[in-house]
Each structure stands twice: as structure tokens, then as C-alpha cells.
CSV table of C-alpha atoms and ligand atoms in Angstrom, one decimal:
chain,number,residue,atom,x,y,z
A,1,MET,CA,-28.0,9.0,9.3
A,2,SER,CA,-29.8,5.8,10.4
A,3,ALA,CA,-29.9,5.6,14.1
A,4,THR,CA,-29.7,1.8,14.1
A,5,GLU,CA,-27.4,0.9,11.2
A,6,PRO,CA,-24.5,3.3,10.5
A,7,LEU,CA,-23.2,3.0,7.0
A,8,ILE,CA,-19.4,3.1,6.5
A,9,ASP,CA,-18.0,3.8,3.1
A,10,VAL,CA,-14.9,1.7,2.7
A,11,ILE,CA,-12.9,3.4,-0.1
A,12,ALA,CA,-10.4,1.6,-2.3
A,13,GLY,CA,-8.8,2.8,-5.5
A,14,ALA,CA,-5.3,1.6,-6.2
A,15,ARG,CA,-3.4,-1.7,-5.7
A,16,PRO,CA,-1.9,-0.9,-2.3
A,17,ASN,CA,-5.4,-0.2,-1.0
A,18,PHE,CA,-6.8,-3.6,-1.6
A,19,MET,CA,-4.8,-5.6,1.0
A,20,LYS,CA,-5.5,-2.8,3.5
A,21,ILE,CA,-9.3,-2.9,3.2
A,22,ALA,CA,-9.7,-6.7,3.1
A,23,PRO,CA,-9.3,-7.3,6.8
A,24,ILE,CA,-11.5,-4.3,7.7
A,25,LEU,CA,-14.3,-5.6,5.6
A,26,ARG,CA,-13.9,-9.0,7.0
A,27,ALA,CA,-14.1,-7.7,10.6
A,28,LEU,CA,-17.1,-5.5,9.8
A,29,GLN,CA,-18.9,-8.5,8.2
A,30,ALA,CA,-18.0,-10.7,11.2
A,31,ARG,CA,-19.5,-8.2,13.6
A,32,GLN,CA,-22.6,-7.8,11.4
A,33,ALA,CA,-23.1,-11.6,11.4
A,34,ALA,CA,-22.8,-11.6,15.2
A,35,GLY,CA,-25.6,-9.0,15.4
A,36,GLY,CA,-23.5,-5.8,15.2
A,37,ARG,CA,-25.0,-2.6,13.8
A,38,LEU,CA,-22.4,-1.4,11.3
A,39,ARG,CA,-22.8,-1.8,7.6
A,40,ALA,CA,-20.1,-1.4,5.0
A,41,ARG,CA,-20.5,0.0,1.5
A,42,LEU,CA,-17.4,-0.8,-0.7
A,43,VAL,CA,-16.6,2.0,-3.1
A,44,HIS,CA,-14.0,1.3,-5.8
A,45,THR,CA,-12.9,4.6,-7.4
A,46,GLY,CA,-11.4,2.8,-10.5
A,47,GLN,CA,-8.0,4.5,-10.2
A,48,HIS,CA,-6.5,1.1,-10.9
A,49,TYR,CA,-8.6,-0.9,-13.2
A,50,ASP,CA,-6.5,-3.7,-14.9
A,51,GLU,CA,-7.2,-7.2,-13.8
A,52,ARG,CA,-3.5,-7.4,-12.8
A,53,MET,CA,-3.7,-4.2,-10.7
A,54,SER,CA,-7.1,-4.7,-9.3
A,55,GLY,CA,-9.3,-7.7,-10.2
A,56,ASP,CA,-6.8,-10.4,-9.2
A,57,PHE,CA,-6.5,-8.8,-5.7
A,58,PHE,CA,-10.2,-8.9,-5.2
A,59,ARG,CA,-10.4,-12.6,-6.1
A,60,GLN,CA,-7.4,-13.7,-4.2
A,61,LEU,CA,-8.1,-11.8,-1.0
A,62,GLY,CA,-11.8,-12.7,-1.0
A,63,ILE,CA,-12.9,-9.1,-1.2
A,64,PRO,CA,-16.6,-8.8,-2.2
A,65,ASP,CA,-17.5,-7.1,-5.5
A,66,PRO,CA,-17.7,-3.3,-5.0
A,67,ASP,CA,-21.1,-1.9,-4.2
A,68,VAL,CA,-20.2,1.1,-6.3
A,69,ASN,CA,-17.5,1.6,-8.9
A,70,LEU,CA,-16.7,5.2,-9.8
A,71,GLU,CA,-14.7,4.1,-12.9
A,72,VAL,CA,-12.4,7.1,-13.0
A,73,GLY,CA,-9.5,5.5,-14.9
A,74,SER,CA,-6.2,7.1,-15.8
A,75,GLY,CA,-5.3,10.8,-15.8
A,76,THR,CA,-3.0,13.4,-14.3
A,77,GLN,CA,-3.0,13.8,-10.5
A,78,ALA,CA,-5.5,16.7,-10.8
A,79,GLU,CA,-7.7,15.0,-13.3
A,80,GLN,CA,-8.0,11.9,-11.2
A,81,THR,CA,-8.6,13.9,-8.0
A,82,ALA,CA,-11.3,16.0,-9.7
A,83,ALA,CA,-13.0,13.0,-11.3
A,84,ILE,CA,-13.0,11.0,-8.0
A,85,MET,CA,-14.3,14.0,-6.0
A,86,THR,CA,-17.1,14.8,-8.5
A,87,ARG,CA,-18.3,11.2,-8.7
A,88,TYR,CA,-18.0,10.4,-5.0
A,89,GLU,CA,-19.8,13.6,-4.1
A,90,GLN,CA,-22.7,12.6,-6.4
A,91,LEU,CA,-22.9,9.2,-4.6
A,92,LEU,CA,-23.0,10.9,-1.2
A,93,LEU,CA,-25.7,13.3,-2.3
A,94,GLN,CA,-27.8,10.4,-3.6
A,95,ALA,CA,-27.1,8.1,-0.8
A,96,ARG,CA,-25.2,9.6,2.2
A,97,SER,CA,-23.0,7.4,4.4
A,98,ASP,CA,-22.2,8.0,8.1
A,99,VAL,CA,-18.4,7.6,7.8
A,100,CYS,CA,-15.9,7.7,4.9
A,101,LEU,CA,-13.1,5.3,5.7
A,102,VAL,CA,-10.0,5.8,3.6
A,103,VAL,CA,-6.8,3.9,3.7
A,104,GLY,CA,-3.2,4.7,2.8
A,105,ASP,CA,-2.0,7.6,0.7
A,106,VAL,CA,-3.1,7.3,-2.9
A,107,THR,CA,-5.1,9.9,-4.9
A,108,SER,CA,-8.4,8.1,-4.1
A,109,THR,CA,-7.7,8.5,-0.4
A,110,MET,CA,-7.3,12.2,-0.5
A,111,ALA,CA,-10.1,12.9,-3.1
A,112,CYS,CA,-12.8,10.9,-1.2
A,113,ALA,CA,-11.7,12.4,2.1
A,114,ILE,CA,-12.2,16.0,0.7
A,115,ALA,CA,-15.6,15.2,-0.9
A,116,ALA,CA,-16.9,13.6,2.3
A,117,GLN,CA,-15.7,16.2,4.8
A,118,LYS,CA,-17.2,19.0,2.7
A,119,LEU,CA,-20.5,17.3,3.1
A,120,ARG,CA,-19.8,16.9,6.8
A,121,VAL,CA,-19.5,13.1,6.5
A,122,PRO,CA,-16.8,12.2,9.1
A,123,VAL,CA,-13.5,10.8,7.8
A,124,ALA,CA,-11.6,7.9,9.3
A,125,HIS,CA,-8.1,7.4,8.0
A,126,VAL,CA,-6.4,4.1,8.3
A,127,GLU,CA,-2.6,4.5,8.2
A,128,GLY,CA,-3.0,8.2,9.3
A,129,GLY,CA,-0.1,10.2,10.6
A,130,ILE,CA,2.8,8.8,8.6
A,131,ARG,CA,5.1,11.3,7.0
A,132,SER,CA,8.2,11.1,4.7
A,133,GLY,CA,8.7,14.9,4.7
A,134,ASP,CA,9.2,14.7,1.0
A,135,TRP,CA,6.8,17.0,-0.8
A,136,GLY,CA,8.1,15.8,-4.1
A,137,MET,CA,6.0,12.6,-3.7
A,138,PRO,CA,2.3,12.9,-4.5
A,139,GLU,CA,1.6,10.4,-1.7
A,140,GLU,CA,3.0,12.9,0.9
A,141,ILE,CA,0.7,15.6,-0.3
A,142,ASN,CA,-2.2,13.1,-0.1
A,143,ARG,CA,-1.2,12.2,3.5
A,144,LEU,CA,-1.0,15.9,4.6
A,145,VAL,CA,-4.3,16.9,3.0
A,146,THR,CA,-6.2,13.8,4.2
A,147,ASP,CA,-4.9,14.1,7.8
A,148,ALA,CA,-5.7,17.8,7.9
A,149,ILE,CA,-9.4,16.9,7.5
A,150,THR,CA,-9.6,13.5,9.2
A,151,ASN,CA,-11.8,13.0,12.3
A,152,TRP,CA,-10.4,9.6,13.5
A,153,PHE,CA,-6.9,8.3,12.9
A,154,PHE,CA,-6.2,4.5,12.9
A,155,THR,CA,-2.4,4.4,13.1
A,156,THR,CA,0.3,1.8,12.5
A,157,SER,CA,3.1,3.1,14.8
A,158,GLU,CA,4.0,5.3,17.7
A,159,VAL,CA,5.9,7.5,15.2
A,160,ALA,CA,2.6,8.2,13.4
A,161,ASN,CA,1.0,9.0,16.8
A,162,ALA,CA,3.7,11.4,17.6
A,163,ASN,CA,3.4,13.1,14.2
A,164,LEU,CA,-0.3,13.6,14.8
A,165,ARG,CA,0.2,15.0,18.3
A,166,LYS,CA,2.8,17.4,17.0
A,167,ALA,CA,0.2,18.6,14.4
A,168,GLY,CA,-2.2,19.3,17.3
A,169,VAL,CA,-4.4,16.2,17.1
A,170,GLY,CA,-5.9,15.2,20.4
A,171,ASP,CA,-5.3,11.7,21.8
A,172,GLU,CA,-9.1,11.1,21.8
A,173,ARG,CA,-8.9,11.0,18.0
A,174,ILE,CA,-5.8,8.8,17.6
A,175,PHE,CA,-6.3,5.0,17.8
A,176,PHE,CA,-3.0,3.0,17.6
A,177,VAL,CA,-4.3,-0.2,16.0
A,178,GLY,CA,-1.4,-1.7,14.0
A,179,ASN,CA,-1.2,-2.5,10.4
A,180,THR,CA,-4.0,-3.9,8.3
A,181,MET,CA,-1.6,-4.8,5.4
A,182,ILE,CA,0.1,-7.2,7.8
A,183,ASP,CA,-3.3,-8.7,8.8
A,184,THR,CA,-3.6,-9.7,5.1
A,185,LEU,CA,-0.1,-11.0,4.9
A,186,LEU,CA,-0.4,-13.2,8.0
A,187,ALA,CA,-3.8,-14.5,7.0
A,188,ASN,CA,-2.5,-15.5,3.6
A,189,LEU,CA,0.9,-17.0,4.5
A,190,PRO,CA,-0.4,-20.6,4.1
A,191,GLN,CA,-1.9,-19.8,0.7
A,192,LEU,CA,1.2,-18.1,-0.9
A,193,ARG,CA,2.1,-20.0,-4.1
A,194,ALA,CA,4.9,-20.0,-6.7
A,195,PRO,CA,4.1,-18.2,-9.9
A,196,ALA,CA,3.8,-20.3,-13.0
A,197,PHE,CA,7.3,-19.1,-14.3
A,198,TRP,CA,9.1,-20.3,-11.1
A,199,ALA,CA,10.4,-23.6,-12.5
A,200,ASP,CA,11.1,-22.3,-16.0
A,201,ALA,CA,13.1,-19.5,-14.7
A,202,GLY,CA,15.1,-21.9,-12.6
A,203,LEU,CA,14.3,-20.0,-9.4
A,204,GLN,CA,15.4,-21.5,-6.0
A,205,ALA,CA,14.6,-20.3,-2.5
A,206,GLY,CA,17.4,-17.9,-1.5
A,207,GLY,CA,18.8,-17.8,-5.0
A,208,TYR,CA,17.3,-14.7,-6.6
A,209,PHE,CA,16.2,-11.1,-6.0
A,210,VAL,CA,12.9,-9.5,-6.3
A,211,MET,CA,12.7,-5.9,-7.6
A,212,THR,CA,9.8,-3.4,-7.8
A,213,LEU,CA,10.2,0.2,-9.1
A,214,HIS,CA,7.5,2.7,-9.9
A,215,ARG,CA,8.3,6.0,-8.3
A,216,PRO,CA,8.6,8.9,-10.9
A,217,ALA,CA,12.1,9.8,-9.4
A,218,ASN,CA,13.4,6.3,-10.4
A,219,VAL,CA,11.5,5.4,-13.5
A,220,ASP,CA,10.3,8.4,-15.5
A,221,ASP,CA,13.7,9.5,-16.9
A,222,PRO,CA,14.8,6.9,-19.4
A,223,GLN,CA,18.5,7.6,-19.0
A,224,GLY,CA,18.5,7.5,-15.3
A,225,PHE,CA,16.3,4.4,-15.3
A,226,ALA,CA,18.7,2.7,-17.7
A,227,ARG,CA,21.7,3.6,-15.4
A,228,LEU,CA,19.8,2.2,-12.4
A,229,LEU,CA,19.0,-1.1,-14.2
A,230,ARG,CA,22.7,-1.5,-15.2
A,231,ALA,CA,23.7,-1.0,-11.6
A,232,VAL,CA,21.3,-3.6,-10.5
A,233,GLY,CA,22.7,-6.1,-13.0
A,234,GLU,CA,26.2,-5.4,-11.8
A,235,ALA,CA,25.4,-5.6,-8.1
A,236,THR,CA,23.4,-8.8,-8.0
A,237,ALA,CA,26.4,-11.1,-8.7
A,238,GLY,CA,24.7,-13.1,-11.5
A,239,LEU,CA,21.6,-14.0,-9.5
A,240,PRO,CA,18.3,-13.7,-11.3
A,241,VAL,CA,16.4,-10.5,-10.5
A,242,VAL,CA,12.6,-11.0,-10.8
A,243,PHE,CA,11.1,-7.7,-11.8
A,244,PRO,CA,7.3,-7.4,-11.9
A,245,VAL,CA,6.8,-4.3,-14.0
A,246,HIS,CA,4.3,-1.7,-12.9
A,247,PRO,CA,2.3,-0.1,-15.9
A,248,ARG,CA,4.1,3.3,-15.3
A,249,THR,CA,7.5,1.6,-15.4
A,250,ALA,CA,6.5,-0.4,-18.5
A,251,LYS,CA,6.1,2.8,-20.4
A,252,THR,CA,9.7,3.9,-19.8
A,253,LEU,CA,11.1,0.4,-20.2
A,254,ALA,CA,9.5,0.1,-23.7
A,255,ALA,CA,11.4,3.2,-24.7
A,256,LEU,CA,14.9,1.8,-23.7
A,257,PRO,CA,17.0,0.7,-26.6
A,258,ASP,CA,18.3,-2.5,-25.0
A,259,LYS,CA,16.8,-4.4,-22.1
A,260,PRO,CA,19.3,-5.2,-19.3
A,261,ALA,CA,20.5,-8.8,-19.1
A,262,GLY,CA,19.9,-10.7,-15.9
A,263,LEU,CA,16.5,-9.1,-15.3
A,264,ARG,CA,13.5,-11.4,-15.4
A,265,LEU,CA,10.8,-9.0,-16.5
A,266,VAL,CA,7.3,-10.2,-15.6
A,267,ASP,CA,3.8,-8.7,-15.4
A,268,PRO,CA,2.5,-7.2,-12.2
A,269,GLN,CA,2.0,-10.3,-10.0
A,270,PRO,CA,-1.1,-11.2,-8.1
A,271,TYR,CA,-0.8,-11.0,-4.3
A,272,LEU,CA,-0.2,-14.6,-3.4
A,273,GLU,CA,2.5,-15.1,-6.1
A,274,PHE,CA,4.2,-11.8,-5.3
A,275,ASN,CA,4.6,-12.5,-1.7
A,276,TYR,CA,5.7,-16.0,-2.3
A,277,LEU,CA,8.5,-14.5,-4.4
A,278,VAL,CA,9.3,-12.0,-1.7
A,279,ARG,CA,9.3,-14.6,1.1
A,280,HIS,CA,11.8,-16.9,-0.6
A,281,ALA,CA,14.1,-14.2,-2.1
A,282,LYS,CA,17.7,-13.5,-1.1
A,283,GLY,CA,16.7,-9.9,-0.9
A,284,VAL,CA,14.3,-7.3,-2.3
A,285,ILE,CA,15.2,-4.1,-4.1
A,286,THR,CA,12.3,-1.6,-4.1
A,287,ASP,CA,11.0,2.0,-4.0
A,288,SER,CA,7.6,1.0,-2.6
A,289,GLY,CA,6.5,1.7,0.9
A,290,GLY,CA,4.2,-1.2,1.5
A,291,VAL,CA,6.7,-3.8,0.3
A,292,THR,CA,9.1,-2.7,3.1
A,293,GLU,CA,6.5,-3.6,5.6
A,294,GLU,CA,6.0,-7.0,4.2
A,295,THR,CA,9.7,-7.7,4.0
A,296,THR,CA,10.0,-6.6,7.6
A,297,VAL,CA,7.4,-9.1,8.8
A,298,LEU,CA,8.9,-11.9,6.5
A,299,GLY,CA,12.4,-11.1,7.7
A,300,VAL,CA,13.7,-10.6,4.2
A,301,PRO,CA,16.5,-8.1,3.6
A,302,CYS,CA,15.1,-5.0,1.8
A,303,VAL,CA,17.1,-2.3,0.0
A,304,THR,CA,15.0,0.8,-0.6
A,305,LEU,CA,16.0,3.2,-3.5
A,306,ARG,CA,14.7,6.3,-1.8
A,307,ASP,CA,16.1,9.1,0.4
A,308,THR,CA,13.2,9.1,2.9
A,309,THR,CA,10.6,6.8,4.2
A,310,GLU,CA,7.2,7.4,5.9
A,311,ARG,CA,7.7,4.0,7.5
A,312,PRO,CA,10.8,4.5,9.7
A,313,GLU,CA,10.0,1.5,11.8
A,314,THR,CA,10.9,-0.7,8.8
A,315,VAL,CA,14.4,0.7,9.2
A,316,SER,CA,14.8,1.1,12.9
A,317,ILE,CA,13.1,-2.2,13.8
A,318,GLY,CA,12.8,-4.2,10.5
A,319,THR,CA,15.0,-5.4,7.7
A,320,ASN,CA,14.8,-2.3,5.5
A,321,GLU,CA,17.6,0.1,4.7
A,322,LEU,CA,17.4,3.3,2.7
A,323,ILE,CA,20.3,3.7,0.2
A,324,GLY,CA,19.1,6.8,-1.7
A,325,THR,CA,18.5,7.0,-5.5
A,326,ASP,CA,22.1,7.1,-6.6
A,327,PRO,CA,22.7,3.7,-8.4
A,328,ALA,CA,26.3,3.7,-7.1
A,329,ALA,CA,25.0,2.9,-3.6
A,330,LEU,CA,23.6,-0.5,-4.8
A,331,LYS,CA,26.9,-2.4,-5.0
A,332,PRO,CA,28.2,-1.9,-1.5
A,333,ALA,CA,24.7,-2.6,0.0
A,334,LEU,CA,24.2,-5.8,-2.0
A,335,GLN,CA,27.8,-6.9,-1.2
A,336,ARG,CA,26.9,-6.8,2.4
A,337,LEU,CA,23.6,-8.6,1.8
A,338,LEU,CA,25.2,-11.3,-0.2
A,339,ALA,CA,27.9,-11.8,2.4
A,340,GLY,CA,25.2,-12.5,5.0
A,341,ARG,CA,25.9,-9.3,6.9
A,342,TRP,CA,22.4,-7.8,6.8
A,343,LYS,CA,20.5,-7.0,10.0
A,344,LYS,CA,18.0,-9.6,11.2
A,345,GLY,CA,15.2,-7.2,12.2
A,346,ALA,CA,12.1,-7.7,14.4
A,347,ILE,CA,8.4,-7.1,14.0
A,348,PRO,CA,6.9,-3.7,15.1
A,349,GLU,CA,4.3,-3.5,17.9
A,350,LYS,CA,0.7,-4.5,17.0
A,351,TRP,CA,1.7,-5.8,13.6
A,352,ASP,CA,0.0,-9.0,14.7
A,353,GLY,CA,-2.9,-9.8,12.3
A,354,ARG,CA,-5.6,-8.3,14.6
A,355,THR,CA,-5.8,-4.8,13.3
A,356,GLY,CA,-9.0,-5.1,11.2
A,357,GLU,CA,-10.8,-6.3,14.3
A,358,ARG,CA,-9.5,-3.4,16.4
A,359,ILE,CA,-10.7,-0.9,13.8
A,360,ALA,CA,-14.2,-2.5,13.7
A,361,GLU,CA,-14.4,-2.4,17.5
A,362,HIS,CA,-13.4,1.3,17.6
A,363,LEU,CA,-15.9,2.2,14.9
A,364,GLU,CA,-18.7,0.4,16.6
A,365,ARG,CA,-18.0,2.4,19.8
A,366,LEU,CA,-17.5,5.7,17.9
A,367,LEU,CA,-20.8,5.3,16.1
A,368,GLN,CA,-23.0,4.4,19.0
A,369,PRO,CA,-26.3,6.3,18.9
B,1,UD1,C1,-0.4,4.7,-7.5
B,1,UD1,C2,-0.2,5.4,-6.1
B,1,UD1,C3,1.0,4.9,-5.4
B,1,UD1,C4,1.0,3.4,-5.3
B,1,UD1,C5,0.9,2.8,-6.7
B,1,UD1,C6,0.9,1.3,-6.7
B,1,UD1,C7,-1.0,7.7,-6.2
B,1,UD1,C8,-0.6,9.1,-6.2
B,1,UD1,N1,0.0,6.8,-6.3
B,1,UD1,O1,0.7,5.1,-8.3
B,1,UD1,O2,1.0,5.4,-4.1
B,1,UD1,O3,2.2,3.0,-4.7
B,1,UD1,O4,-0.3,3.3,-7.3
B,1,UD1,O5,0.6,0.7,-7.8
B,1,UD1,O6,-2.2,7.4,-6.0
B,1,UD1,N2,-2.3,2.2,-15.1
B,1,UD1,C9,-2.6,1.0,-15.9
B,1,UD1,N3,-3.4,0.1,-15.3
B,1,UD1,C10,-4.0,0.3,-14.1
B,1,UD1,C11,-3.6,1.4,-13.3
B,1,UD1,C12,-2.8,2.3,-13.9
B,1,UD1,O7,-2.2,0.9,-17.0
B,1,UD1,O8,-4.7,-0.6,-13.6
B,1,UD1,C13,-1.4,3.2,-15.7
B,1,UD1,C14,-2.0,4.5,-15.7
B,1,UD1,O9,-2.7,4.8,-16.8
B,1,UD1,C15,-0.9,5.5,-15.5
B,1,UD1,C16,0.1,4.6,-14.7
B,1,UD1,O10,-0.3,3.3,-14.8
B,1,UD1,O11,-0.3,5.8,-16.7
B,1,UD1,C17,0.2,5.1,-13.3
B,1,UD1,O12,-1.0,4.9,-12.6
B,1,UD1,P1,-1.6,5.9,-11.5
B,1,UD1,O13,-2.8,5.4,-10.9
B,1,UD1,O14,-1.5,7.3,-12.0
B,1,UD1,O15,-0.5,5.9,-10.3
B,1,UD1,P2,0.6,4.9,-9.9
B,1,UD1,O16,1.9,5.3,-10.4
B,1,UD1,O17,0.1,3.5,-10.2
């Protein structure tokens, strides 16, 4: 460890990581420019590698090129975990860092945390402490394992703080800082822009839905997925449904005999286009967690096709509602939405655009010689 310039590995692997690291890197750079001691090393694991799942986000969000790319690519959960651990361990053995900072709950988050902690490199987890309670989701396993070996928790909510305390984590290791994903959203609001297909598709503000689906429970079984898509078509009252298709979902979709009418299938959208679509939508139908945070801040009604959420504040405070995975629940929910009887929602505490700065400030203090 360098006594003067602590090196922080900032880990990113999959799409939902990129918007979370951007404000942290910016805050660390700003401190460095102002004479601060911390240095960042950006490590991309390569879990997501397409331009559409990765490169576009780096460009649009002004994230610098990674210092290191582990290039792990696709695989099963265990294959990806093993490849990331092996390659990240190599990196640490060659050039050790002083902190491994991981964000969110993807495979890369857990794998790097394990490799680092085994070499006694302290782990900082941004978005630590959130829990869905559903062990059927790989992300929940990633959260549990990561948090079990995390030194410093940067949290998004009081619920997360309470979960950590319940697990025996002392208050001196919990830092309630807010939501870095929302830093990125607020910083980019003026830059949001309509996708190229906006006019062609005849889209108008408030006149369409946006849908994202990629959870195995919703998309891996072709028959169940087809039933779900039919229900969406029936419940959306003829309004267009813009559906940016995740690579996992595309595989099942390609196997369906007939494509559902009314759905506007598009490629995964870059950040600025995707959030433009969300901001101007009548409502959003999703099984993502991050999207429910963005709809909460944008005040857009959000229908989540899951039984549980690790982000309960999007329901208790925000515009999100969980309707489960039974397609029959869509119709009554969307009828309420279309009739204008959806809750208005408010913005959770500290989701204010300053979270990256708070994290950098804490790190500077924690890493004092
Ligand atoms: C991962 C995260 C999930 C996150 C999601 C967002 C885990 C456990 N899950 O799930 O939390 O919400 O990303 O996108 O980490 N693929 C491509 N191109 C890519 C990346 C992936 O074609 O750039 C393909 C893979 O080959 C694989 C499928 O998409 O067949 C799924 O990718 P994978 O990284 O395994 O997990 P996601 O389902 O994307």
C-alpha cells in the first residue's frame, strides 16, 4: 500500500454497473484534481461485452476507458464467477490495490469481492444491504455473499441500513449515502434524447408503454413468456409497447412461433435514449430493479412483474407496484394506470445527485494514513 496515494479498484462488469460507477469515478477525479490523494483504477470484468450492453454506456456517460479489462465473456454463473475471480486475483497479485470497490449485485460484484478479501484487500460495497429474500435470484446470492465479506457499506436506504444492523454490522461500517444511479439520472436529464425510431413508430409523450424483461422466471420458459406477452398486448389498450430486448430475452423470443402484435421490439437502448423513453411513457412494465428506481425519480408509473423487491422504497415511497409473475394480474393493474388512478409517489431520502461525492469523501477519510 502506498502511504501517499491509496489505489481504489472500481469494478464494473454488467450494464447496471456502469451508471453506478460513473459518478463515483467523477467524484474521485474531481478530488484528485483538487489535490486529493485517492487514485482510481477502473476494472471492467467483461461480463457484458456488446457495444449495446457496455460500450454505448461508457461513451454516453463519459466513463474513461477501463485501465484493465478481464474479458471474461459469457458462461454459466459458476463459469463467470470462476473466470472473474481467477483473472482479478492475478491482477491483484501483480499490482495490488488498497480497496476493491464493487457496486450492485451482479456476478462481477461478488466474484471480485471474494478474490479481493481473500488477499486481504478491503472491500467497499456500493448499494450494500438490500435484500429481496428470494434465493431463487442469482442477484440475491451475490448480495448475501458480497455483504458477508464487505468492510464498508455505502447504502441507498434506511431499510438497507436496518438489514445490515440485523446481520450484526456495526454502525461504524455503514454509510448512508444515497443512490449513485440517481446521480447519473439527474446529471443526464438535460441530455436525454429520443431514439431514432421515435417518429417512425409514431410515439407521442404519454401515448405508449416501455417494457423490459430479462429475469429467468419471466423469460426462460417459451410458453410462459408467450403467455406473458399476450397478456401485455391485451392489457395495454392498443397503445404501443416499446420493448428493448435484452440478449437473454432475445434467445427465447427467437424461438416463439409468432411474435405478439402491438409490441415494438427494439435492440437494447443506450442510456440517454432509454431514459428518454421512460420519462415520456404512460407507464413502464418491468422485472428490473434499477428501472424501478429511475421511474420513482421520474414520477412515471411502474408495474413490476416480480413477487419481491430488494428496493422496497420504490413501492412504499415511489411509483412502483409489485404485481407478481402471473400475467392475469396485468389487466387490472393497467386499467387503473390508464384510468389515471396510479399513486403519484415521492423521492426517497438522499436520492439527490450528490451520492458519488459523499462516497469519495468517506473513502478519503477511511484511507487516511
Ligand atoms: C446480468 C445481471 C443482472 C442484470 C442484468 C442486466 C447477474 C447475475 N445478473 O444478467 O443482475 O440485471 O445483467 O443486463 O450478474 N450477453 C450478450 N451480450 C452481452 C452480455 C450478455 O449477448 O454484452 C448474453 C450472454 O451471453 C448470456 C445472456 O446475454 O447468454 C445473459 O448475460 P449474463 O451476463 O449471463 O446475465 P444477464 O442475464 O445479462
